[in-house]
Amino acid sequence: MANQPPPRPTVDKARCLISWYSYATNSVLRLYDQRELSEMVSRWLQIEQDGRQQKANSAVLFLVFAIGAQTRPGDQDDEAERYFNYGRFLAMSGDLGISTIQANILITLYLFHDVNVLFDPAEFTRREKLWTVLRILDLFMSASLGRPPSTLETRDTAAKENYSTANDICYIFEKILTDVYSKRKVSTHVLQRISERQPPVGGETAVRSSLR
């Protein structure tokens, strides 16, 4: 259960997880330095979870432990997941503030290793549906308000494998908004490139009916 706290690590284990967290994030994500986290965890281990600030610290530290366990050599995925689930639960149930933003950044970093191809078909389909809906809403709002889209498709939406008409149409709308509407001046090359885009031969048979 996400709302059930995992056992708190010992001081030595907490410092070890913080070290591995630092190895994973120092070049990309300097939210905290190792010394700051070590001081925070020393105080945290001596005080029971009570009060808003202590809960915010707990959320951050459990997420730090999750990233550390995820990075550390050996099979510690179950432990990392327990830390992550409880840290995320605390972050989502607390008051909004700087700590909430920090916790959400840590949640995002932890989830970087989760990509659709690693999930079972049902989870993969749910994620594809969610992405498609977000794309459609974003592009509709962008076209209505006259602003650039907030989402960006990096995959080849015209590829025959797992072809989706909705994703391909969204890609065309994205190109119209970014290459035509936002630039005001349009070259014939851009117009030709957009107008010539068409689904792959036999692509319609590969469309997942649940994603249409």
mmCIF file of C-alpha atoms in Angstrom:
data_model
loop_
_atom_site.group_PDB
_atom_site.id
_atom_site.type_symbol
_atom_site.label_atom_id
_atom_site.label_comp_id
_atom_site.label_asym_id
_atom_site.label_seq_id
_atom_site.Cartn_x
_atom_site.Cartn_y
_atom_site.Cartn_z
ATOM 1 C CA MET A 1 0.000 0.000 0.000
ATOM 2 C CA ALA A 2 1.358 3.408 -0.989
ATOM 3 C CA ASN A 3 0.203 5.007 2.266
ATOM 4 C CA GLN A 4 2.053 2.477 4.434
ATOM 5 C CA PRO A 5 5.518 3.803 5.352
ATOM 6 C CA PRO A 6 8.451 1.477 4.681
ATOM 7 C CA PRO A 7 10.952 0.944 7.526
ATOM 8 C CA ARG A 8 13.303 3.883 7.918
ATOM 9 C CA PRO A 9 16.862 2.986 6.916
ATOM 10 C CA THR A 10 19.705 2.998 9.410
ATOM 11 C CA VAL A 11 22.074 5.968 9.427
ATOM 12 C CA ASP A 12 24.712 4.026 7.476
ATOM 13 C CA LYS A 13 22.249 2.764 4.887
ATOM 14 C CA ALA A 14 20.674 6.209 4.510
ATOM 15 C CA ARG A 15 24.089 7.754 3.864
ATOM 16 C CA CYS A 16 24.879 5.019 1.359
ATOM 17 C CA LEU A 17 21.634 5.674 -0.534
ATOM 18 C CA ILE A 18 22.307 9.414 -0.458
ATOM 19 C CA SER A 19 25.762 8.774 -1.955
ATOM 20 C CA TRP A 20 24.252 6.783 -4.812
ATOM 21 C CA TYR A 21 21.610 9.456 -5.307
ATOM 22 C CA SER A 22 24.410 12.032 -5.587
ATOM 23 C CA TYR A 23 26.288 9.891 -8.140
ATOM 24 C CA ALA A 24 23.138 9.720 -10.265
ATOM 25 C CA THR A 25 22.149 13.385 -10.078
ATOM 26 C CA ASN A 26 25.245 15.557 -9.564
ATOM 27 C CA SER A 27 25.753 16.253 -13.256
ATOM 28 C CA VAL A 28 22.094 16.878 -14.016
ATOM 29 C CA LEU A 29 20.050 17.728 -10.974
ATOM 30 C CA ARG A 30 21.645 19.753 -8.191
ATOM 31 C CA LEU A 31 18.560 20.152 -6.000
ATOM 32 C CA TYR A 32 20.553 19.164 -2.919
ATOM 33 C CA ASP A 33 24.202 18.517 -2.236
ATOM 34 C CA GLN A 34 25.337 15.440 -0.318
ATOM 35 C CA ARG A 35 26.238 17.356 2.825
ATOM 36 C CA GLU A 36 22.825 19.037 2.989
ATOM 37 C CA LEU A 37 21.040 15.692 2.622
ATOM 38 C CA SER A 38 23.262 14.040 5.241
ATOM 39 C CA GLU A 39 22.423 16.768 7.756
ATOM 40 C CA MET A 40 18.726 16.528 6.885
ATOM 41 C CA VAL A 41 18.645 12.754 7.319
ATOM 42 C CA SER A 42 20.477 12.914 10.669
ATOM 43 C CA ARG A 43 17.771 15.204 12.055
ATOM 44 C CA TRP A 44 15.007 13.255 10.345
ATOM 45 C CA LEU A 45 16.009 9.904 11.856
ATOM 46 C CA GLN A 46 15.829 11.363 15.366
ATOM 47 C CA ILE A 47 12.365 12.914 15.038
ATOM 48 C CA GLU A 48 9.051 11.179 14.442
ATOM 49 C CA GLN A 49 7.041 12.387 11.443
ATOM 50 C CA ASP A 50 5.026 15.250 12.878
ATOM 51 C CA GLY A 51 4.210 18.625 11.420
ATOM 52 C CA ARG A 52 4.102 19.990 7.900
ATOM 53 C CA GLN A 53 7.839 20.585 7.450
ATOM 54 C CA GLN A 54 8.750 17.140 8.773
ATOM 55 C CA LYS A 55 6.308 15.522 6.330
ATOM 56 C CA ALA A 56 7.799 17.555 3.483
ATOM 57 C CA ASN A 57 11.299 16.404 4.490
ATOM 58 C CA SER A 58 10.057 12.808 4.692
ATOM 59 C CA ALA A 59 8.646 13.008 1.158
ATOM 60 C CA VAL A 60 11.923 14.357 -0.216
ATOM 61 C CA LEU A 61 14.100 11.862 1.661
ATOM 62 C CA PHE A 62 12.047 8.809 0.705
ATOM 63 C CA LEU A 63 12.271 9.896 -2.939
ATOM 64 C CA VAL A 64 16.020 10.427 -2.572
ATOM 65 C CA PHE A 65 16.302 6.928 -1.057
ATOM 66 C CA ALA A 66 14.259 5.556 -3.972
ATOM 67 C CA ILE A 67 16.624 7.053 -6.551
ATOM 68 C CA GLY A 68 19.633 5.877 -4.534
ATOM 69 C CA ALA A 69 18.293 2.312 -4.317
ATOM 70 C CA GLN A 70 17.409 2.390 -8.012
ATOM 71 C CA THR A 71 20.957 3.460 -8.908
ATOM 72 C CA ARG A 72 22.819 1.241 -6.440
ATOM 73 C CA PRO A 73 24.241 -2.028 -7.883
ATOM 74 C CA GLY A 74 22.241 -5.146 -7.138
ATOM 75 C CA ASP A 75 18.571 -5.974 -7.352
ATOM 76 C CA GLN A 76 16.942 -3.386 -5.106
ATOM 77 C CA ASP A 77 13.995 -2.499 -7.313
ATOM 78 C CA ASP A 78 11.385 -3.640 -4.769
ATOM 79 C CA GLU A 79 12.944 -1.535 -2.037
ATOM 80 C CA ALA A 80 13.252 1.447 -4.384
ATOM 81 C CA GLU A 81 9.587 1.079 -5.338
ATOM 82 C CA ARG A 82 8.475 1.044 -1.686
ATOM 83 C CA TYR A 83 10.449 4.203 -0.944
ATOM 84 C CA PHE A 84 9.127 5.824 -4.108
ATOM 85 C CA ASN A 85 5.458 4.953 -3.535
ATOM 86 C CA TYR A 86 5.461 6.326 0.001
ATOM 87 C CA GLY A 87 7.478 9.421 -0.926
ATOM 88 C CA ARG A 88 5.060 10.172 -3.745
ATOM 89 C CA PHE A 89 2.084 9.591 -1.419
ATOM 90 C CA LEU A 90 3.478 12.138 1.066
ATOM 91 C CA ALA A 91 4.249 14.628 -1.715
ATOM 92 C CA MET A 92 0.730 14.395 -3.156
ATOM 93 C CA SER A 93 -1.030 14.622 0.213
ATOM 94 C CA GLY A 94 0.904 17.596 1.601
ATOM 95 C CA ASP A 95 0.424 21.336 1.216
ATOM 96 C CA LEU A 96 1.695 23.040 -1.931
ATOM 97 C CA GLY A 97 5.053 24.752 -1.607
ATOM 98 C CA ILE A 98 8.710 24.644 -2.643
ATOM 99 C CA SER A 99 9.073 21.135 -1.185
ATOM 100 C CA THR A 100 6.209 19.931 -3.393
ATOM 101 C CA ILE A 101 8.005 21.189 -6.498
ATOM 102 C CA GLN A 102 11.258 19.558 -5.381
ATOM 103 C CA ALA A 103 9.442 16.287 -4.687
ATOM 104 C CA ASN A 104 7.794 16.322 -8.117
ATOM 105 C CA ILE A 105 11.169 16.841 -9.790
ATOM 106 C CA LEU A 106 12.491 13.819 -7.870
ATOM 107 C CA ILE A 107 9.428 11.797 -8.914
ATOM 108 C CA THR A 108 10.110 12.696 -12.549
ATOM 109 C CA LEU A 109 13.756 11.693 -12.243
ATOM 110 C CA TYR A 110 12.847 8.339 -10.701
ATOM 111 C CA LEU A 111 10.391 7.640 -13.515
ATOM 112 C CA PHE A 112 12.918 8.395 -16.261
ATOM 113 C CA HIS A 113 13.812 4.689 -16.399
ATOM 114 C CA ASP A 114 10.169 3.678 -17.027
ATOM 115 C CA VAL A 115 9.449 3.626 -20.753
ATOM 116 C CA ASN A 116 6.406 2.181 -22.497
ATOM 117 C CA VAL A 117 8.181 -0.824 -24.002
ATOM 118 C CA LEU A 118 8.998 -2.122 -20.508
ATOM 119 C CA PHE A 119 5.325 -2.369 -19.540
ATOM 120 C CA ASP A 120 2.834 -5.131 -20.232
ATOM 121 C CA PRO A 121 0.491 -4.595 -23.224
ATOM 122 C CA ALA A 122 -2.409 -3.318 -21.080
ATOM 123 C CA GLU A 123 -0.246 -0.678 -19.361
ATOM 124 C CA PHE A 124 1.373 0.242 -22.685
ATOM 125 C CA THR A 125 -2.083 0.807 -24.202
ATOM 126 C CA ARG A 126 -3.226 2.948 -21.255
ATOM 127 C CA ARG A 127 -0.156 5.139 -21.586
ATOM 128 C CA GLU A 128 -0.592 5.485 -25.353
ATOM 129 C CA LYS A 129 -4.236 6.476 -24.884
ATOM 130 C CA LEU A 130 -3.292 9.072 -22.289
ATOM 131 C CA TRP A 131 -0.573 10.520 -24.529
ATOM 132 C CA THR A 132 -2.953 10.693 -27.494
ATOM 133 C CA VAL A 133 -5.638 12.493 -25.461
ATOM 134 C CA LEU A 134 -3.081 14.974 -24.083
ATOM 135 C CA ARG A 135 -1.811 15.637 -27.612
ATOM 136 C CA ILE A 136 -5.304 16.238 -28.996
ATOM 137 C CA LEU A 137 -6.278 18.581 -26.155
ATOM 138 C CA ASP A 138 -2.994 20.477 -26.357
ATOM 139 C CA LEU A 139 -3.156 20.949 -30.125
ATOM 140 C CA PHE A 140 -6.840 21.948 -30.004
ATOM 141 C CA MET A 141 -6.135 24.558 -27.322
ATOM 142 C CA SER A 142 -3.024 25.761 -29.151
ATOM 143 C CA ALA A 143 -4.941 26.247 -32.390
ATOM 144 C CA SER A 144 -7.841 27.941 -30.566
ATOM 145 C CA LEU A 145 -5.627 30.335 -28.594
ATOM 146 C CA GLY A 146 -3.058 30.931 -31.307
ATOM 147 C CA ARG A 147 -0.075 29.705 -29.319
ATOM 148 C CA PRO A 148 2.633 27.086 -29.966
ATOM 149 C CA PRO A 149 1.873 23.543 -28.756
ATOM 150 C CA SER A 150 3.215 22.423 -25.380
ATOM 151 C CA THR A 151 3.702 18.786 -26.408
ATOM 152 C CA LEU A 152 6.180 17.422 -28.928
ATOM 153 C CA GLU A 153 6.117 14.069 -30.719
ATOM 154 C CA THR A 154 9.608 12.630 -31.201
ATOM 155 C CA ARG A 155 8.610 9.278 -32.678
ATOM 156 C CA ASP A 156 8.027 8.514 -36.352
ATOM 157 C CA THR A 157 4.227 8.636 -36.392
ATOM 158 C CA ALA A 158 4.110 7.456 -40.017
ATOM 159 C CA ALA A 159 5.897 4.182 -39.234
ATOM 160 C CA LYS A 160 3.856 1.082 -40.077
ATOM 161 C CA GLU A 161 4.448 -0.610 -36.714
ATOM 162 C CA ASN A 162 1.754 0.378 -34.177
ATOM 163 C CA TYR A 163 0.501 3.033 -36.600
ATOM 164 C CA SER A 164 -2.108 5.411 -35.138
ATOM 165 C CA THR A 165 -4.160 7.738 -37.316
ATOM 166 C CA ALA A 166 -4.763 10.060 -34.356
ATOM 167 C CA ASN A 167 -1.043 10.413 -33.603
ATOM 168 C CA ASP A 168 -0.236 11.055 -37.251
ATOM 169 C CA ILE A 169 -2.938 13.732 -37.597
ATOM 170 C CA CYS A 170 -1.669 15.355 -34.391
ATOM 171 C CA TYR A 171 1.825 15.425 -35.892
ATOM 172 C CA ILE A 172 0.473 17.207 -38.992
ATOM 173 C CA PHE A 173 -1.340 19.777 -36.824
ATOM 174 C CA GLU A 174 1.839 20.272 -34.791
ATOM 175 C CA LYS A 175 3.822 21.014 -37.958
ATOM 176 C CA ILE A 176 1.158 23.448 -39.183
ATOM 177 C CA LEU A 177 1.265 25.313 -35.859
ATOM 178 C CA THR A 178 5.066 25.386 -35.545
ATOM 179 C CA ASP A 179 6.206 25.624 -39.188
ATOM 180 C CA VAL A 180 3.346 27.597 -40.734
ATOM 181 C CA TYR A 181 1.246 29.531 -38.225
ATOM 182 C CA SER A 182 3.976 30.696 -35.832
ATOM 183 C CA LYS A 183 6.405 31.799 -38.564
ATOM 184 C CA ARG A 184 3.901 33.830 -40.593
ATOM 185 C CA LYS A 185 6.096 33.351 -43.679
ATOM 186 C CA VAL A 186 5.879 29.922 -45.244
ATOM 187 C CA SER A 187 8.113 28.393 -47.888
ATOM 188 C CA THR A 188 6.687 26.165 -50.609
ATOM 189 C CA HIS A 189 9.025 23.423 -49.382
ATOM 190 C CA VAL A 190 7.324 23.364 -45.965
ATOM 191 C CA LEU A 191 3.848 23.284 -47.505
ATOM 192 C CA GLN A 192 4.845 20.489 -49.852
ATOM 193 C CA ARG A 193 6.383 18.446 -47.028
ATOM 194 C CA ILE A 194 3.199 18.698 -44.939
ATOM 195 C CA SER A 195 0.787 18.091 -47.825
ATOM 196 C CA GLU A 196 2.649 15.005 -49.054
ATOM 197 C CA ARG A 197 2.543 13.248 -45.682
ATOM 198 C CA GLN A 198 0.365 10.146 -45.848
ATOM 199 C CA PRO A 199 -0.065 6.944 -43.839
ATOM 200 C CA PRO A 200 2.157 3.969 -44.644
ATOM 201 C CA VAL A 201 0.858 1.343 -47.059
ATOM 202 C CA GLY A 202 -1.184 -1.086 -45.007
ATOM 203 C CA GLY A 203 -0.791 1.159 -41.983
ATOM 204 C CA GLU A 204 -4.508 1.285 -41.302
ATOM 205 C CA THR A 205 -4.567 -2.446 -40.621
ATOM 206 C CA ALA A 206 -1.954 -1.940 -37.934
ATOM 207 C CA VAL A 207 -3.940 0.681 -36.062
ATOM 208 C CA ARG A 208 -4.928 -0.435 -32.625
ATOM 209 C CA SER A 209 -8.678 -0.009 -32.438
ATOM 210 C CA SER A 210 -8.384 1.158 -28.843
ATOM 211 C CA LEU A 211 -6.171 4.066 -29.875
ATOM 212 C CA ARG A 212 -8.329 5.438 -32.698
#
